[in-house]
Coordinates of C-alpha atoms in Angstrom, one line a residue:
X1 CA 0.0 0.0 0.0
X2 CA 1.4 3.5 -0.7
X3 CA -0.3 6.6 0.2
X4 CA 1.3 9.5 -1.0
X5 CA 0.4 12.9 0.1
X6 CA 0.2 16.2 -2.3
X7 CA 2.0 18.6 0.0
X8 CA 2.1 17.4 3.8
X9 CA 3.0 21.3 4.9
X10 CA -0.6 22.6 3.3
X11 CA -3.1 23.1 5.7
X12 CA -5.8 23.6 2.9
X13 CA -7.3 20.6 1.0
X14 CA -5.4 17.3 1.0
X15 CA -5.4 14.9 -1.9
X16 CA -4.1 11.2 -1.6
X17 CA -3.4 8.1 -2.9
X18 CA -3.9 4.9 -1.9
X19 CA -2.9 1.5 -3.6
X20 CA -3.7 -1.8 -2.6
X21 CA -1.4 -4.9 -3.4
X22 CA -4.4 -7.1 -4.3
X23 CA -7.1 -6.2 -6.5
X24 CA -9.5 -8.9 -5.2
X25 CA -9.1 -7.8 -1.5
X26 CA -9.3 -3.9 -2.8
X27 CA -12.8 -5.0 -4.1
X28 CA -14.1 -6.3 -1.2
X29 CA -11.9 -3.5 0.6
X30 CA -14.6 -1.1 -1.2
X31 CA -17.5 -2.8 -0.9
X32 CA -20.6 -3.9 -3.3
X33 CA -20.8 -0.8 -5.9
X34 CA -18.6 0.8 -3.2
X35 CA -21.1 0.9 -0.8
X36 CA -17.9 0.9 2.2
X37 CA -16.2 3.9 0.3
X38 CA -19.7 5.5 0.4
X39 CA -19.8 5.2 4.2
X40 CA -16.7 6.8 5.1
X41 CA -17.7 9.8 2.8
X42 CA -20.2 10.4 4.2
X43 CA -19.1 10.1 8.3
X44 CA -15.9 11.6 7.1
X45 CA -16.7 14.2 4.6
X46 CA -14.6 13.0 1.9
X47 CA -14.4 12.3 -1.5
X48 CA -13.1 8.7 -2.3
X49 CA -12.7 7.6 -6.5
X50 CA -11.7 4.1 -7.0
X51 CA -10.3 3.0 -10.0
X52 CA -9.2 -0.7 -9.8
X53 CA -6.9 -1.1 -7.0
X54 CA -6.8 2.4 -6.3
X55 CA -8.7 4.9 -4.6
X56 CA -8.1 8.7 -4.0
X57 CA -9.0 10.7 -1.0
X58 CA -9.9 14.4 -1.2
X59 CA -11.1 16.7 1.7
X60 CA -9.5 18.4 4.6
X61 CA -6.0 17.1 5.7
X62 CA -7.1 15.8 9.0
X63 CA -10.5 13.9 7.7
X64 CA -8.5 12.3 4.7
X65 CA -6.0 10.8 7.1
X66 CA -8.6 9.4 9.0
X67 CA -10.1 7.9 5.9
X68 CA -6.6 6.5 4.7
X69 CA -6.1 5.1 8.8
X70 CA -9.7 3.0 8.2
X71 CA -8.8 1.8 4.7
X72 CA -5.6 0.7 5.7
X73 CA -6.8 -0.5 9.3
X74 CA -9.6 -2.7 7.4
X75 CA -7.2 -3.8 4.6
X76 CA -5.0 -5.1 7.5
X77 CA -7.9 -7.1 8.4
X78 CA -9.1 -8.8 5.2
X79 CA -5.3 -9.5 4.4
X80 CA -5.7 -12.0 8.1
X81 CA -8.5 -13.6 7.1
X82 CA -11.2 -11.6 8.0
X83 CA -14.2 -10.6 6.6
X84 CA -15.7 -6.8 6.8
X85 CA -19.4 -5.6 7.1
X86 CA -21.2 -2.3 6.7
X87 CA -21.0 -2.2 10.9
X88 CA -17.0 -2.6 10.9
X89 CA -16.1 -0.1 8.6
X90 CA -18.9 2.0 10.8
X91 CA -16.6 0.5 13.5
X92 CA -13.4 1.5 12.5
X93 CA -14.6 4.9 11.4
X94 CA -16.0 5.6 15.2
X95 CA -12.4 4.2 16.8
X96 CA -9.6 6.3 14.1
X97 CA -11.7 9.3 15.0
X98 CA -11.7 8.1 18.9
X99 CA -8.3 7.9 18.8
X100 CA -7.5 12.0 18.2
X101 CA -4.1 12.2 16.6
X102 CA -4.1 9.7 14.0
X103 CA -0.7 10.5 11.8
X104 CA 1.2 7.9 13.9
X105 CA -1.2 5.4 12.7
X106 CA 0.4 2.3 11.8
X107 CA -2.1 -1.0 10.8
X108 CA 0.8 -3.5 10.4
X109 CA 1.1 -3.2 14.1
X110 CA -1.1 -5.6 16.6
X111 CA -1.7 -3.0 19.1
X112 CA -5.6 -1.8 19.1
X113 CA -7.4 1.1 20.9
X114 CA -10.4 -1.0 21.0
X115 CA -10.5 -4.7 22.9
X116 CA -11.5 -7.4 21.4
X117 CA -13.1 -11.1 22.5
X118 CA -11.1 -14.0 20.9
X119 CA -13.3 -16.8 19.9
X120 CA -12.2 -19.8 18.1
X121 CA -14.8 -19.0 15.2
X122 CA -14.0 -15.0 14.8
X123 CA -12.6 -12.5 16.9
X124 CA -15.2 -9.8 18.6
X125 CA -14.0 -6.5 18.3
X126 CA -15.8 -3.1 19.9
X127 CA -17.1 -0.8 17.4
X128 CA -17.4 2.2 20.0
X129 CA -15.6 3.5 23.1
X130 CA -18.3 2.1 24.9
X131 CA -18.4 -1.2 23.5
X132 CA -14.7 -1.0 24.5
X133 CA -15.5 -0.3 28.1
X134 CA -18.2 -3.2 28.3
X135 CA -15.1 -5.8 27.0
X136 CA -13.3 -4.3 29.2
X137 CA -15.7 -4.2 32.3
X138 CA -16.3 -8.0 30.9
X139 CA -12.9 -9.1 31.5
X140 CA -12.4 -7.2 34.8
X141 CA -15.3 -7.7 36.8
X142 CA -17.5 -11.0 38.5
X143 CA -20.8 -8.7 37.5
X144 CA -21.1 -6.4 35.4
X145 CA -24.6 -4.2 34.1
X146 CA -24.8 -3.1 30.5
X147 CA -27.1 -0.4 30.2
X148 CA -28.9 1.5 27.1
X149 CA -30.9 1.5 24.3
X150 CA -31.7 -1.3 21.7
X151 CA -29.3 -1.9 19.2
X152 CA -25.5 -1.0 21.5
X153 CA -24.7 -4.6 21.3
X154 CA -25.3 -4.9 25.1
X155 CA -26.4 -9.0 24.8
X156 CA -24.5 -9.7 21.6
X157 CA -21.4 -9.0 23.1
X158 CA -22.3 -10.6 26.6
X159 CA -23.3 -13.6 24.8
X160 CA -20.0 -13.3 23.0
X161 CA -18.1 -12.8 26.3
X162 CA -20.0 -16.2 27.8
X163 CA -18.7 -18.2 24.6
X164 CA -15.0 -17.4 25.1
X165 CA -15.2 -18.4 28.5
X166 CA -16.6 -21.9 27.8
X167 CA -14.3 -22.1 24.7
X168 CA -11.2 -21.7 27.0
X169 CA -12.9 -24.0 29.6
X170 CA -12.9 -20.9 32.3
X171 CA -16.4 -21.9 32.9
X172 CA -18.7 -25.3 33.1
X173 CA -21.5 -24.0 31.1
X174 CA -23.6 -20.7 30.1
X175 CA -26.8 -20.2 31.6
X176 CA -29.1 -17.6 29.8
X177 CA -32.1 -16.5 31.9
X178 CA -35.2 -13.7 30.7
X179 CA -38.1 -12.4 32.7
X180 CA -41.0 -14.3 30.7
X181 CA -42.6 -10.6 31.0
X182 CA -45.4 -10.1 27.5
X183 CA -44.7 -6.7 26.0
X184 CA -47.9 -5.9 25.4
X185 CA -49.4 -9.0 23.3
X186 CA -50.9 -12.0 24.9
X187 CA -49.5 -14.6 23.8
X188 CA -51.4 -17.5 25.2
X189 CA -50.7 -21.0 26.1
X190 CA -47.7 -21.8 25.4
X191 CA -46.8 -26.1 24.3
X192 CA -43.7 -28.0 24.9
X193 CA -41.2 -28.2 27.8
X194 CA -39.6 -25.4 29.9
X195 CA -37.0 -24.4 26.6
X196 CA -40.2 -24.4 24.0
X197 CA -42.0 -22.2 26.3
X198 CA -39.3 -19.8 26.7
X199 CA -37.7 -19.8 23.7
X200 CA -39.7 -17.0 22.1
X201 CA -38.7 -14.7 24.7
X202 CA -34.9 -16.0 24.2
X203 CA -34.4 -15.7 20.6
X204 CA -32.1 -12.5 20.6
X205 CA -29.8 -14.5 22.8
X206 CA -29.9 -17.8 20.0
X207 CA -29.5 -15.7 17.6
X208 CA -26.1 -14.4 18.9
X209 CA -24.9 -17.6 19.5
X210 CA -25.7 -19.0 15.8
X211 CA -23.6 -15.9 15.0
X212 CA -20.7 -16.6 17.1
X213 CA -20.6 -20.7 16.9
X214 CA -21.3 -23.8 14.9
X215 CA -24.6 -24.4 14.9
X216 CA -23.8 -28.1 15.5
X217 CA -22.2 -27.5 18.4
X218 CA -24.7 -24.8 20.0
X219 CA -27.4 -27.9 19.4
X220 CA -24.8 -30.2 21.2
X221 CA -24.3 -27.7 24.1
X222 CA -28.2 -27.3 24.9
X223 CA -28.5 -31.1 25.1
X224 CA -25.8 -31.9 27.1
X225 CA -26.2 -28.9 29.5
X226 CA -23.6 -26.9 29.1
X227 CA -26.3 -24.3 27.6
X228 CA -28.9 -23.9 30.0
X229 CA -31.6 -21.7 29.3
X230 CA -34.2 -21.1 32.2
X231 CA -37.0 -18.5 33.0
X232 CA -35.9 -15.8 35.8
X233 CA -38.4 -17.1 37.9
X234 CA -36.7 -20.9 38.0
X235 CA -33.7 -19.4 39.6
X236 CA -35.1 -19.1 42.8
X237 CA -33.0 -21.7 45.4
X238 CA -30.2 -22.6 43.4
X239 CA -26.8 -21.6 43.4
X240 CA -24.8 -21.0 40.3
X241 CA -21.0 -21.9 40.3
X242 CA -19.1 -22.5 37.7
X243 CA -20.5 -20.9 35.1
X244 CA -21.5 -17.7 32.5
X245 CA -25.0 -16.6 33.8
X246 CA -26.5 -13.8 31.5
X247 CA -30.0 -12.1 32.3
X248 CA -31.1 -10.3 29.4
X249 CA -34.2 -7.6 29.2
X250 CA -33.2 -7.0 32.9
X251 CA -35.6 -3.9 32.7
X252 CA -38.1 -6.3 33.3
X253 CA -37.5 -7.8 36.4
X254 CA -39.0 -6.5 39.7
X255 CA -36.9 -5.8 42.3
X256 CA -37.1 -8.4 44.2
X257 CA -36.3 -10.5 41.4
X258 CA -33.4 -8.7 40.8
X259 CA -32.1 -9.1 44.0
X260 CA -32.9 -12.9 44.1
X261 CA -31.2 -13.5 40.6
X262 CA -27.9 -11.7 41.9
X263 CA -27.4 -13.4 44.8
X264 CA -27.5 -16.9 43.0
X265 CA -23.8 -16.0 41.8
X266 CA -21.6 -18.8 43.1
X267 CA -18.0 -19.6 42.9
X268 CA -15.8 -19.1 39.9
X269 CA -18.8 -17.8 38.0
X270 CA -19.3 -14.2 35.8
X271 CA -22.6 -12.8 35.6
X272 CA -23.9 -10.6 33.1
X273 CA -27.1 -8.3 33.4
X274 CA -28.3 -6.3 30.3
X275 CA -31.2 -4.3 29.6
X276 CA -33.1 -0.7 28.7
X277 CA -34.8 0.8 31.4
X278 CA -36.9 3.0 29.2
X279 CA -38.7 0.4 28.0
X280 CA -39.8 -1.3 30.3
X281 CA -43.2 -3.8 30.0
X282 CA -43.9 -3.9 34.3
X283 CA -47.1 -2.6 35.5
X284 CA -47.5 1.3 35.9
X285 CA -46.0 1.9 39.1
X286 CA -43.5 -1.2 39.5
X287 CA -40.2 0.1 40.2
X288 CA -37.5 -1.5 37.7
X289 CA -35.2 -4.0 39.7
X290 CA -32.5 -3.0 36.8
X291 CA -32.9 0.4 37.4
X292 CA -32.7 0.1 41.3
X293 CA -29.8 -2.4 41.2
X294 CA -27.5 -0.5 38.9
X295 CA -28.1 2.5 41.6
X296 CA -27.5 0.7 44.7
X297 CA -24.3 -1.2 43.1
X298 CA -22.7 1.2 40.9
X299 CA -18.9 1.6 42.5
X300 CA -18.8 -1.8 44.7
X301 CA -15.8 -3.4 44.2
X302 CA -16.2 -6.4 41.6
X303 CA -19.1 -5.0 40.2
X304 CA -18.7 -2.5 36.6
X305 CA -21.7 -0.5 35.0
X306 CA -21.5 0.3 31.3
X307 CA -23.9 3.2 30.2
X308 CA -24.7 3.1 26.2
X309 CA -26.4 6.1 24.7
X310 CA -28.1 6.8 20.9
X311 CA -25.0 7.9 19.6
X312 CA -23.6 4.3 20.3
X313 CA -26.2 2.2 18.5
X314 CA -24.4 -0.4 16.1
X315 CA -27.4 -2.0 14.7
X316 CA -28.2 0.3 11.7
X317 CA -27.7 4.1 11.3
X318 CA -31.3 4.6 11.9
X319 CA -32.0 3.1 14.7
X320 CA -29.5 5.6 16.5
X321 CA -32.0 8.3 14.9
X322 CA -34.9 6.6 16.0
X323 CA -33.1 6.1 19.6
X324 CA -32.4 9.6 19.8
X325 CA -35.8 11.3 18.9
X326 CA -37.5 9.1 21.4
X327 CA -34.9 10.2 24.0
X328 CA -35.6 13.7 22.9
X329 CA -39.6 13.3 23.1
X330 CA -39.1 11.5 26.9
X331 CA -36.9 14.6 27.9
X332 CA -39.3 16.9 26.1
X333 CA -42.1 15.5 29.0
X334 CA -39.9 15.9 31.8
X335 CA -39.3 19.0 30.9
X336 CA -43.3 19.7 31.0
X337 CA -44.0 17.9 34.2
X338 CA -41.4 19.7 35.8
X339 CA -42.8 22.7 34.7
X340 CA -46.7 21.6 35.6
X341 CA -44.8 21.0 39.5
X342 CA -43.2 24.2 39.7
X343 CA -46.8 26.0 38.6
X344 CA -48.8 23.9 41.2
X345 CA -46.2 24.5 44.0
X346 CA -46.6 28.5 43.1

């Protein structure tokens, strides 16, 4: 790869040029009708041609060499092995331009600003400084509370954390748990076993782990045990050692479910509690044992709270607008009720 610059002493527009060494990676490197070159135009606000195993960078010095730092920094990554998506060059955009002072920038090298989970399908890496703080957290702390709205990667990457533990035998098994709360729909009587009956409410969490392992062996796990899935509300009386316990839509747990669920953490195990406490599905009134747990906890040792907000949303660009405009319309009310207090108290 080469990249070089027009005049490195002009602080007006920059122009540069990259070339890659293989023209199959360089198309995959730019994406489907350069859908990836498209991206980081427009979070960058550059201009990016390519022309076969070429592409040229124009814009202001500073937001072309963040372009060139992603570009070479997801290069590095298809020359391992890897393969890209839309959401890692989204990624990779959000950590160069974390990073401040990119011009030392150097993808050949190992070292990363943002963690990662090794897993023996595919690495995990954080897309966002706080994705980087929940791996972080992850690896740090017995229990840790991921916080925020839909679409941070709050269960994807606690489900991802769970895996590498059982990969590397640090663990006995996974247990996945969710308050069998309905948001909303009624959804009946339910046939089958315990897992049939609870499997609707668990599918975000089965998803993630088709994602991050073999099928084969995700089947093999659940019979054997060492993938346990179980209501909240089965937990009561036991004591779980031993293992990766994740409880997912916490929002929806009351508080004294809450407190039931964390004291069942036994020896040598890591417990992971994830969920949005704006939405939750309890009866008016019923105070959120997420909510109340994450405020009683927050600073005990062994314990780390990650907050996600809009701007972190991974899932698609428009759910982060979607996040944010509900966030705006919740703080619009506040704003009103406050004022409705202040009026009757005068």
């Amino acid at each position: 790869m080469t990249a070089p610059w027009a005049s490195l002493e002009d602080e007006g527009p920059a122009h540069v040029v990259l070339a890659f060494d293989d023209n199959r990676l360089a198309t995959l490197l730019f994406g489907h009708y350069g859908r990836n070159l498209a991206l980081i135009e427009r979070k960058l606000g550059v201009k990016a041609d390519s022309r076969g195993n070429h592409v040229t960078l124009e814009g202001a010095r500073d937001a072309c060499e963040q372009a060139r730092a992603v570009l070479e920094h997801l290069y590095d990554a298809l020359r391992k092995g890897r393969e890209i998506a839309q959401g890692d060059v989204d990624g990779a955009i959000r950590e160069v331009t974390s990073q401040g002072s990119l011009f030392d920038f150097d993808p050949s090298e190992d070292r990363q600003s943002f963690d990662e989970i090794q897993l023996r399908r595919r690495p995990v890496r954080a897309r966002t400084p706080a994705q980087d703080a929940y791996i972080r957290a992850l690896k740090r702390h017995t229990l840790v509370f991921g916080t925020g709205p839909a679409g941070t990667g709050k269960t994807w990457l606690a489900v991802a954390y769970a895996v590498h533990l059982l990969e590397r035998r640090m663990v006995d098994r996974i247990i996945l748990s969710r308050p069998a709360v309905e948001a909303g729909e009624r959804l009946g009587f339910l046939p089958g076993d315990m897992k049939d009956k609870v499997d609707p409410y668990l599918r975000p969490i089965y998803d993630a782990l088709y994602d991050l392992m073999d099928r084969p062996f995700v089947e093999r796990a659940i019979q054997s045990g060492e993938i346990e899935i179980a209501p909240l509300a089965f937990m009561r009386g036991r004591t779980l050692s031993n293992a990766a316990v994740i409880l997912d839509e916490a929002q929806n747990a009351t508080s004294m479910q809450m407190k039931m669920f964390l004291t069942r953490l036994g020896e040598n195990s890591h417990m992971i509690v994830t969920g949005d406490a704006s939405q939750t599905d309890l009866p008016a009134g019923q105070v959120s044992g997420l909510s109340e747990a994450v405020r009683l906890l927050e600073g005990i040792e062994g314990v780390g709270v990650c907050h996600f907000k809009a701007e972190d949303v991974v899932r698609h660009e428009m759910v982060g607008r979607i996040v944010a405009a509900y966030e705006k319309l919740d703080a619009a009310k506040l704003e009103a009720a406050v004022a409705r207090t202040s009026r009757t108290g005068a």
